[in-house]
CSV table of C-alpha atoms and ligand atoms in Angstrom, one decimal:
chain,number,residue,atom,x,y,z
R,1,MET,CA,0.0,0.0,0.0
R,2,THR,CA,1.3,3.4,-0.9
R,3,LEU,CA,-0.1,6.5,0.8
R,4,VAL,CA,0.4,9.7,-1.2
R,5,LEU,CA,-0.2,13.3,0.0
R,6,ALA,CA,-0.9,15.3,-3.1
R,7,ILE,CA,-0.9,19.1,-3.5
R,8,GLU,CA,-2.3,21.2,-6.4
R,9,SER,CA,-1.9,25.0,-6.8
R,10,SER,CA,-1.6,25.6,-10.5
R,11,CYS,CA,-4.3,28.2,-10.9
R,12,ASP,CA,-7.0,29.5,-8.4
R,13,GLU,CA,-7.7,26.4,-6.3
R,14,THR,CA,-5.5,25.4,-3.4
R,15,ALA,CA,-6.0,21.7,-3.0
R,16,ALA,CA,-4.6,18.8,-1.0
R,17,ALA,CA,-5.6,15.1,-1.0
R,18,VAL,CA,-4.6,11.8,0.6
R,19,VAL,CA,-4.7,9.0,-2.0
R,20,GLU,CA,-3.9,5.4,-1.3
R,21,ASP,CA,-3.2,3.2,-4.4
R,22,GLY,CA,-5.6,5.3,-6.6
R,23,HIS,CA,-8.3,5.4,-3.9
R,24,CYS,CA,-9.1,8.9,-2.6
R,25,ARG,CA,-9.3,9.0,1.2
R,26,SER,CA,-9.7,12.8,1.4
R,27,SER,CA,-9.9,15.7,-1.0
R,28,VAL,CA,-9.9,19.3,0.2
R,29,ILE,CA,-10.3,22.2,-2.3
R,30,ARG,CA,-10.2,25.9,-1.3
R,31,SER,CA,-11.4,27.9,-4.2
R,32,GLN,CA,-10.3,31.5,-4.7
R,33,VAL,CA,-13.3,32.3,-7.0
R,34,ASP,CA,-14.5,35.1,-4.7
R,35,VAL,CA,-11.1,36.8,-4.8
R,36,HIS,CA,-10.9,36.9,-8.6
R,37,ALA,CA,-14.7,37.2,-9.5
R,38,ARG,CA,-14.7,41.0,-9.5
R,39,PHE,CA,-11.8,41.0,-12.0
R,40,GLY,CA,-13.7,38.5,-14.3
R,41,GLY,CA,-10.6,36.3,-14.4
R,42,VAL,CA,-7.7,35.0,-12.4
R,43,VAL,CA,-5.2,37.7,-11.2
R,44,PRO,CA,-1.8,35.7,-11.0
R,45,GLU,CA,-0.3,37.9,-8.2
R,46,LEU,CA,-3.4,37.5,-6.0
R,47,ALA,CA,-3.5,33.8,-6.7
R,48,SER,CA,0.0,33.3,-5.4
R,49,ARG,CA,-0.7,35.2,-2.2
R,50,TYR,CA,-3.9,33.3,-1.4
R,51,HIS,CA,-2.2,30.0,-2.1
R,52,LEU,CA,0.4,30.9,0.5
R,53,GLY,CA,-2.2,31.6,3.1
R,54,ALA,CA,-4.3,28.5,2.3
R,55,VAL,CA,-1.8,25.7,1.6
R,56,VAL,CA,-0.9,24.6,5.1
R,57,PRO,CA,-4.5,24.6,6.5
R,58,VAL,CA,-5.7,22.8,3.4
R,59,ILE,CA,-3.0,20.1,3.8
R,60,GLU,CA,-3.8,19.7,7.6
R,61,GLU,CA,-7.5,19.3,6.8
R,62,ALA,CA,-6.8,16.7,4.1
R,63,MET,CA,-4.6,14.7,6.6
R,64,SER,CA,-7.2,14.9,9.3
R,65,ARG,CA,-10.2,14.0,7.1
R,66,ALA,CA,-8.2,11.0,5.9
R,67,GLY,CA,-7.6,9.9,9.5
R,68,VAL,CA,-3.9,10.1,9.0
R,69,ASP,CA,-2.5,11.5,12.2
R,70,GLN,CA,1.1,10.6,11.9
R,71,TRP,CA,3.3,12.2,9.2
R,72,SER,CA,5.3,9.1,9.1
R,73,GLN,CA,2.3,7.3,7.6
R,74,VAL,CA,2.8,9.3,4.3
R,75,ASP,CA,4.9,7.2,1.9
R,76,ALA,CA,5.3,9.8,-0.8
R,77,LEU,CA,4.4,13.4,-1.7
R,78,ALA,CA,3.0,14.5,-5.1
R,79,VAL,CA,2.7,18.0,-6.5
R,80,THR,CA,1.5,19.7,-9.8
R,81,GLU,CA,4.7,20.9,-11.5
R,82,GLY,CA,2.9,22.6,-14.4
R,83,PRO,CA,1.5,23.9,-16.6
R,84,GLY,CA,0.0,26.8,-14.7
R,85,LEU,CA,0.7,30.2,-13.2
R,86,ILE,CA,4.4,30.1,-12.2
R,87,GLY,CA,3.9,32.0,-8.9
R,88,ALA,CA,1.0,29.7,-8.0
R,89,LEU,CA,2.8,26.5,-8.9
R,90,LEU,CA,5.8,27.7,-6.9
R,91,VAL,CA,3.8,27.7,-3.6
R,92,GLY,CA,2.7,24.0,-4.0
R,93,VAL,CA,6.1,22.9,-5.2
R,94,GLN,CA,8.0,24.6,-2.3
R,95,VAL,CA,5.7,23.2,0.4
R,96,ALA,CA,5.9,19.7,-1.1
R,97,GLN,CA,9.7,19.9,-1.3
R,98,GLY,CA,9.8,21.1,2.3
R,99,LEU,CA,7.6,18.2,3.5
R,100,ALA,CA,9.5,15.6,1.4
R,101,LEU,CA,12.8,16.8,2.9
R,102,ALA,CA,11.5,16.9,6.5
R,103,LEU,CA,9.9,13.4,6.2
R,104,GLY,CA,12.6,11.8,4.1
R,105,ARG,CA,10.0,10.7,1.5
R,106,PRO,CA,10.1,10.8,-2.3
R,107,LEU,CA,8.5,13.7,-4.1
R,108,VAL,CA,6.7,13.2,-7.5
R,109,GLY,CA,6.1,16.0,-10.0
R,110,ILE,CA,2.9,15.6,-12.0
R,111,HIS,CA,1.7,17.3,-15.2
R,112,HIS,CA,-1.6,19.0,-14.4
R,113,MET,CA,-3.3,17.6,-17.5
R,114,GLU,CA,-2.0,14.1,-16.7
R,115,GLY,CA,-3.8,14.6,-13.4
R,116,HIS,CA,-7.0,15.4,-15.3
R,117,LEU,CA,-6.4,12.2,-17.3
R,118,PHE,CA,-6.6,10.2,-14.1
R,119,SER,CA,-9.7,11.9,-12.8
R,120,PRO,CA,-12.1,9.1,-14.1
R,121,CYS,CA,-9.7,6.5,-12.8
R,122,LEU,CA,-10.0,7.6,-9.1
R,123,SER,CA,-12.1,5.6,-6.7
R,124,ASP,CA,-13.6,6.8,-3.5
R,125,GLU,CA,-16.5,5.7,-1.3
R,126,HIS,CA,-19.0,6.9,-3.9
R,127,ALA,CA,-17.1,6.3,-7.2
R,128,ARG,CA,-16.0,3.3,-9.0
R,129,ALA,CA,-12.7,3.7,-10.8
R,130,GLU,CA,-12.6,3.5,-14.6
R,131,PRO,CA,-9.6,1.5,-15.8
R,132,PHE,CA,-6.7,3.4,-17.4
R,133,LEU,CA,-7.1,1.6,-20.8
R,134,PRO,CA,-6.0,3.0,-24.1
R,135,HIS,CA,-8.4,5.8,-25.0
R,136,ILE,CA,-8.9,9.2,-26.6
R,137,ALA,CA,-9.0,12.0,-24.0
R,138,LEU,CA,-10.9,15.1,-24.7
R,139,LEU,CA,-9.3,17.5,-22.3
R,140,VAL,CA,-11.4,20.6,-21.8
R,141,SER,CA,-10.5,23.1,-19.1
R,142,GLY,CA,-10.0,26.8,-18.6
R,143,GLY,CA,-6.6,26.8,-20.1
R,144,HIS,CA,-6.6,23.8,-22.5
R,145,THR,CA,-8.8,22.2,-25.2
R,146,GLU,CA,-7.0,19.1,-26.5
R,147,LEU,CA,-7.5,15.7,-28.0
R,148,VAL,CA,-4.9,13.2,-26.9
R,149,ASP,CA,-4.3,9.6,-27.9
R,150,VAL,CA,-3.5,7.9,-24.6
R,151,GLN,CA,-1.8,4.6,-25.4
R,152,ALA,CA,-0.6,4.0,-21.8
R,153,LEU,CA,0.8,5.8,-18.8
R,154,GLY,CA,3.4,8.2,-20.2
R,155,ARG,CA,2.5,7.4,-23.8
R,156,TYR,CA,0.6,10.4,-25.0
R,157,THR,CA,0.2,11.7,-28.6
R,158,LEU,CA,-1.4,15.2,-29.0
R,159,LEU,CA,-3.8,14.9,-31.9
R,160,GLY,CA,-5.3,18.4,-31.8
R,161,SER,CA,-5.7,21.5,-29.7
R,162,THR,CA,-7.2,24.9,-29.7
R,163,ARG,CA,-5.7,27.5,-32.0
R,164,ASP,CA,-6.9,30.3,-29.8
R,165,ASP,CA,-9.2,30.2,-26.7
R,166,ALA,CA,-9.8,27.1,-24.6
R,167,ALA,CA,-13.5,26.0,-24.3
R,168,GLY,CA,-13.6,27.0,-20.6
R,169,GLU,CA,-12.1,30.4,-21.5
R,170,ALA,CA,-14.9,30.9,-24.1
R,171,PHE,CA,-17.5,30.2,-21.5
R,172,ASP,CA,-15.8,32.6,-19.1
R,173,LYS,CA,-15.5,35.4,-21.6
R,174,ALA,CA,-19.1,35.0,-22.8
R,175,ALA,CA,-20.3,35.2,-19.2
R,176,LYS,CA,-18.3,38.4,-18.8
R,177,MET,CA,-19.8,39.9,-21.9
R,178,LEU,CA,-23.3,39.0,-20.6
R,179,GLY,CA,-22.4,40.3,-17.1
R,180,ILE,CA,-23.6,37.1,-15.5
R,181,GLY,CA,-20.7,36.2,-13.3
R,182,TYR,CA,-17.4,34.3,-13.0
R,183,PRO,CA,-16.5,31.5,-13.7
R,184,GLY,CA,-18.8,31.5,-16.7
R,185,GLY,CA,-19.1,27.8,-17.4
R,186,PRO,CA,-21.3,26.8,-14.4
R,187,VAL,CA,-23.5,29.9,-14.8
R,188,ILE,CA,-24.1,29.4,-18.6
R,189,ASP,CA,-24.7,25.6,-17.9
R,190,ARG,CA,-27.4,26.5,-15.4
R,191,LEU,CA,-29.0,29.3,-17.4
R,192,ALA,CA,-28.9,27.2,-20.7
R,193,SER,CA,-30.9,24.4,-19.1
R,194,THR,CA,-34.1,26.3,-19.6
R,195,GLY,CA,-33.2,27.9,-23.0
R,196,ASN,CA,-33.8,27.0,-26.6
R,197,ALA,CA,-30.5,26.2,-28.3
R,198,LEU,CA,-32.0,26.8,-31.7
R,199,ALA,CA,-33.1,30.3,-30.9
R,200,TYR,CA,-29.8,31.8,-32.4
R,201,ALA,CA,-27.4,30.3,-34.9
R,202,PHE,CA,-23.8,30.6,-33.7
R,203,PRO,CA,-20.8,29.5,-35.7
R,204,ARG,CA,-19.2,26.1,-35.2
R,205,GLY,CA,-15.5,27.0,-35.4
R,206,MET,CA,-13.4,24.8,-37.7
R,207,VAL,CA,-16.0,22.0,-37.6
R,208,ASP,CA,-15.8,21.4,-41.3
R,209,GLN,CA,-12.0,21.5,-41.4
R,210,ASP,CA,-10.5,18.0,-41.8
R,211,ASN,CA,-8.3,18.2,-38.6
R,212,LEU,CA,-8.6,17.8,-34.9
R,213,ASP,CA,-8.0,21.4,-33.9
R,214,PHE,CA,-10.4,23.8,-32.4
R,215,SER,CA,-11.1,27.5,-32.5
R,216,PHE,CA,-13.5,29.4,-30.3
R,217,SER,CA,-12.5,33.1,-31.0
R,218,GLY,CA,-15.0,33.4,-33.9
R,219,LEU,CA,-17.8,32.2,-31.6
R,220,LYS,CA,-16.8,34.8,-29.0
R,221,THR,CA,-16.8,37.5,-31.7
R,222,ALA,CA,-20.2,36.4,-32.9
R,223,LEU,CA,-21.6,36.8,-29.5
R,224,LEU,CA,-20.0,40.3,-29.2
R,225,VAL,CA,-21.4,41.3,-32.6
R,226,HIS,CA,-24.9,40.0,-31.6
R,227,LEU,CA,-24.8,42.0,-28.3
R,228,GLU,CA,-23.6,45.2,-30.2
R,229,ARG,CA,-26.5,44.8,-32.7
R,230,HIS,CA,-29.3,43.7,-30.3
R,231,GLY,CA,-28.1,44.9,-26.9
R,232,GLN,CA,-28.1,42.8,-23.8
R,233,PRO,CA,-31.0,40.3,-23.5
R,234,GLU,CA,-34.0,42.0,-21.9
R,235,THR,CA,-35.8,39.0,-20.4
R,236,ALA,CA,-34.7,35.9,-18.5
R,237,ALA,CA,-36.0,33.7,-21.3
R,238,ALA,CA,-33.9,35.6,-23.9
R,239,LEU,CA,-30.8,35.2,-21.8
R,240,ALA,CA,-31.5,31.5,-21.3
R,241,ASP,CA,-31.9,31.1,-25.1
R,242,LEU,CA,-28.6,33.0,-25.8
R,243,CYS,CA,-26.7,30.8,-23.3
R,244,ALA,CA,-28.2,27.6,-24.7
R,245,ALA,CA,-27.3,28.6,-28.3
R,246,PHE,CA,-23.8,29.6,-27.3
R,247,GLN,CA,-23.2,26.5,-25.3
R,248,SER,CA,-24.5,24.2,-28.0
R,249,ALA,CA,-22.1,25.7,-30.5
R,250,ILE,CA,-19.2,24.6,-28.2
R,251,VAL,CA,-20.7,21.2,-27.4
R,252,ASP,CA,-21.3,20.4,-31.1
R,253,VAL,CA,-17.7,21.1,-32.1
R,254,LEU,CA,-16.3,19.1,-29.1
R,255,VAL,CA,-18.4,16.1,-29.8
R,256,THR,CA,-17.8,16.1,-33.6
R,257,LYS,CA,-14.0,16.4,-33.2
R,258,ALA,CA,-13.8,13.9,-30.4
R,259,PHE,CA,-15.7,11.3,-32.5
R,260,ARG,CA,-13.3,12.1,-35.5
R,261,ALA,CA,-10.3,11.5,-33.2
R,262,LEU,CA,-11.8,8.1,-32.2
R,263,GLN,CA,-12.1,7.1,-35.8
R,264,ARG,CA,-8.7,8.4,-36.8
R,265,ALA,CA,-6.9,6.7,-34.0
R,266,ARG,CA,-9.1,3.6,-34.3
R,267,ARG,CA,-10.1,3.7,-30.6
R,268,ASN,CA,-13.4,2.9,-29.1
R,269,ARG,CA,-13.0,4.5,-25.8
R,270,LEU,CA,-13.4,8.2,-25.0
R,271,HIS,CA,-12.6,10.0,-21.7
R,272,VAL,CA,-13.8,13.6,-21.2
R,273,VAL,CA,-11.9,15.4,-18.5
R,274,GLY,CA,-11.2,18.9,-17.1
R,275,GLY,CA,-13.5,21.6,-15.7
R,276,VAL,CA,-15.7,21.8,-18.8
R,277,ALA,CA,-16.4,18.0,-18.4
R,278,ALA,CA,-18.8,19.1,-15.7
R,279,ASN,CA,-21.1,20.7,-18.4
R,280,ARG,CA,-24.4,18.9,-18.4
R,281,ALA,CA,-25.1,19.5,-22.1
R,282,LEU,CA,-21.6,18.2,-23.1
R,283,ARG,CA,-22.0,15.1,-20.9
R,284,ALA,CA,-25.5,14.3,-22.3
R,285,ALA,CA,-24.3,14.8,-25.9
R,286,ILE,CA,-21.2,12.6,-25.4
R,287,HIS,CA,-23.3,9.8,-23.8
R,288,LYS,CA,-25.9,10.1,-26.6
R,289,ALA,CA,-23.1,9.9,-29.3
R,290,ALA,CA,-21.6,6.9,-27.5
R,291,THR,CA,-24.9,5.0,-27.5
R,292,GLU,CA,-25.6,5.8,-31.1
R,293,ARG,CA,-22.1,5.2,-32.5
R,294,GLY,CA,-21.1,2.4,-30.2
R,295,PHE,CA,-18.1,3.6,-28.3
R,296,ASP,CA,-17.3,3.5,-24.5
R,297,VAL,CA,-17.2,6.7,-22.6
R,298,ALA,CA,-15.9,7.8,-19.2
R,299,THR,CA,-16.4,11.1,-17.4
R,300,PRO,CA,-15.2,11.9,-13.9
R,301,PRO,CA,-17.7,12.5,-11.1
R,302,LEU,CA,-18.5,16.2,-10.9
R,303,ARG,CA,-16.2,16.7,-7.8
R,304,TYR,CA,-13.2,15.5,-9.8
R,305,CYS,CA,-13.9,17.5,-13.0
R,306,GLY,CA,-12.5,20.9,-11.8
R,307,ASP,CA,-9.0,21.3,-10.3
R,308,ASN,CA,-8.3,19.0,-7.3
R,309,ALA,CA,-5.4,17.3,-5.8
R,310,ALA,CA,-6.9,13.8,-5.7
R,311,MET,CA,-6.3,13.4,-9.5
R,312,ILE,CA,-2.7,14.5,-8.9
R,313,GLY,CA,-2.4,11.8,-6.2
R,314,ALA,CA,-3.9,9.2,-8.5
R,315,ALA,CA,-1.4,10.0,-11.3
R,316,ALA,CA,1.4,9.9,-8.8
R,317,CYS,CA,0.3,6.4,-7.5
R,318,ALA,CA,0.3,5.1,-11.1
R,319,ARG,CA,3.8,6.6,-11.8
R,320,LEU,CA,5.2,5.3,-8.5
R,321,ALA,CA,3.9,1.8,-9.2
R,322,ALA,CA,5.3,1.9,-12.7
R,323,GLY,CA,8.7,3.2,-11.7
R,324,LEU,CA,8.1,6.4,-13.7
R,325,ALA,CA,8.1,9.0,-10.9
R,326,GLN,CA,10.3,12.1,-11.3
R,327,PHE,CA,11.3,14.9,-9.0
R,328,PRO,CA,9.3,18.1,-10.0
R,329,SER,CA,10.8,20.7,-12.2
R,330,LEU,CA,8.7,23.8,-12.3
R,331,GLN,CA,7.0,24.1,-15.7
R,332,ALA,CA,4.9,27.1,-16.5
R,333,SER,CA,4.1,25.7,-19.9
R,334,ILE,CA,4.7,22.0,-20.9
R,335,SER,CA,2.8,19.8,-23.3
R,336,LEU,CA,1.5,16.4,-22.5
R,337,ASP,CA,3.7,14.9,-25.2
R,338,ASP,CA,6.9,16.5,-23.8
R,339,PRO,CA,9.7,13.9,-23.6
R,340,ARG,CA,9.9,14.5,-19.8
R,341,LEU,CA,6.6,12.7,-19.4
R,342,GLN,CA,7.1,9.8,-21.8
R,343,ALA,CA,7.7,6.3,-20.6
R,344,PRO,CA,10.9,4.7,-22.0
B,28,KG4,O1,-10.0,22.2,-15.1
B,28,KG4,P1,-10.4,23.6,-14.5
B,28,KG4,O2,-11.0,23.6,-13.1
B,28,KG4,O3,-9.2,24.5,-14.4
B,28,KG4,C1,-8.2,24.6,-15.4
B,28,KG4,O4,-7.3,23.7,-15.4
B,28,KG4,O5,-8.3,25.5,-16.3
B,28,KG4,O6,-11.4,24.3,-15.5
B,28,KG4,C2,-11.9,25.5,-15.3
B,28,KG4,C3,-12.9,25.9,-16.4
B,28,KG4,C4,-13.4,27.3,-16.3
B,28,KG4,O7,-13.2,27.9,-17.5
B,28,KG4,C5,-14.9,27.1,-16.0
B,28,KG4,O8,-15.8,28.1,-16.6
B,28,KG4,C6,-15.2,25.7,-16.7
B,28,KG4,O9,-14.0,25.0,-16.4
B,28,KG4,N1,-16.3,25.0,-16.2
B,28,KG4,C7,-17.4,24.7,-16.9
B,28,KG4,C8,-18.4,24.2,-16.0
B,28,KG4,N2,-17.8,24.1,-14.8
B,28,KG4,C9,-16.5,24.6,-14.9
B,28,KG4,N3,-17.7,25.0,-18.2
B,28,KG4,C10,-18.9,24.6,-18.7
B,28,KG4,N4,-19.8,24.0,-17.9
B,28,KG4,C11,-19.6,23.8,-16.6
B,28,KG4,N5,-20.6,23.2,-15.8
B,29,ZN,ZN1,-7.3,21.9,-14.6
């Protein structure tokens, strides 16, 4: 049995988790959403400061909720080494290094997106773990929109990515234009649930192009042009329609390209991960496509879609078991197919 204490601080969530052989014993997330909401986006300098204040209490809470009262029970430390905001990452990495040094335990650096890859493969008292079989991963978060062919642990081929905004970023920017709050994804998801997606026709960026890349900046501009021409929606129903139509433009493209990736790579298993994987319309559309077209699909439970440390712990357990664990090297920007992550 390997007990891992994992820390995540790449963006605006300070998180710690205790994970034992891929099973989550505790997961604590302290969000900074309230700090950044009035700016309509994450302010890096503020994020670093708030991580510094939160990281020790969050670790202590994760240890206590897991019932681990002796530091000596921790077999290894894991931390997100990147990609992310450098000042934010630095807080988690420094604390993890300090703990590893004091406890004389190994420290494993984990790529943030590899953590997301492991989010459906994490078990807890309410969730069954999906196996880490070869699959296509649709990674949709605030900073990334990627299709990755996952052959095995440390064998990742990037098939396509966004040429401009990430899907989550498009939700956040749309919500900002509509003045409905931050982060935009959950708000638009909620408002869209009562709207008519066919009420407005928004562009499906690059959907007809024969590649696996994405573009959401045209969609963002289309919303801006719509608002300039027609003004802000005047009724709750009109706002709901606008949200539903905007959301369906994103969902359509994600589903179309994910299915194309499955065909190209000849895989029959799709994992949808990252903050946007919490979107109800996306989950419904993916499951519908899976039933109609006959492929397997896995999505993480909602609590593991957004940033958390349990997924970092699960990836660390897998790397430790496979002898592929490495000491962290701070990485503000590193792709999943970087040689550092690849298995020999
Ligand atoms: O993975 P994540 O927590 O952080 C990053 O690694 O970026 O993803 C955050 C993103 C935000 O852009 C947020 O608006 C989006 O995930 N998001 C959603 C939903 N919940 C969070 N987007 C659409 N629908 C949701 N329900
Ligand atoms: Zn993330």
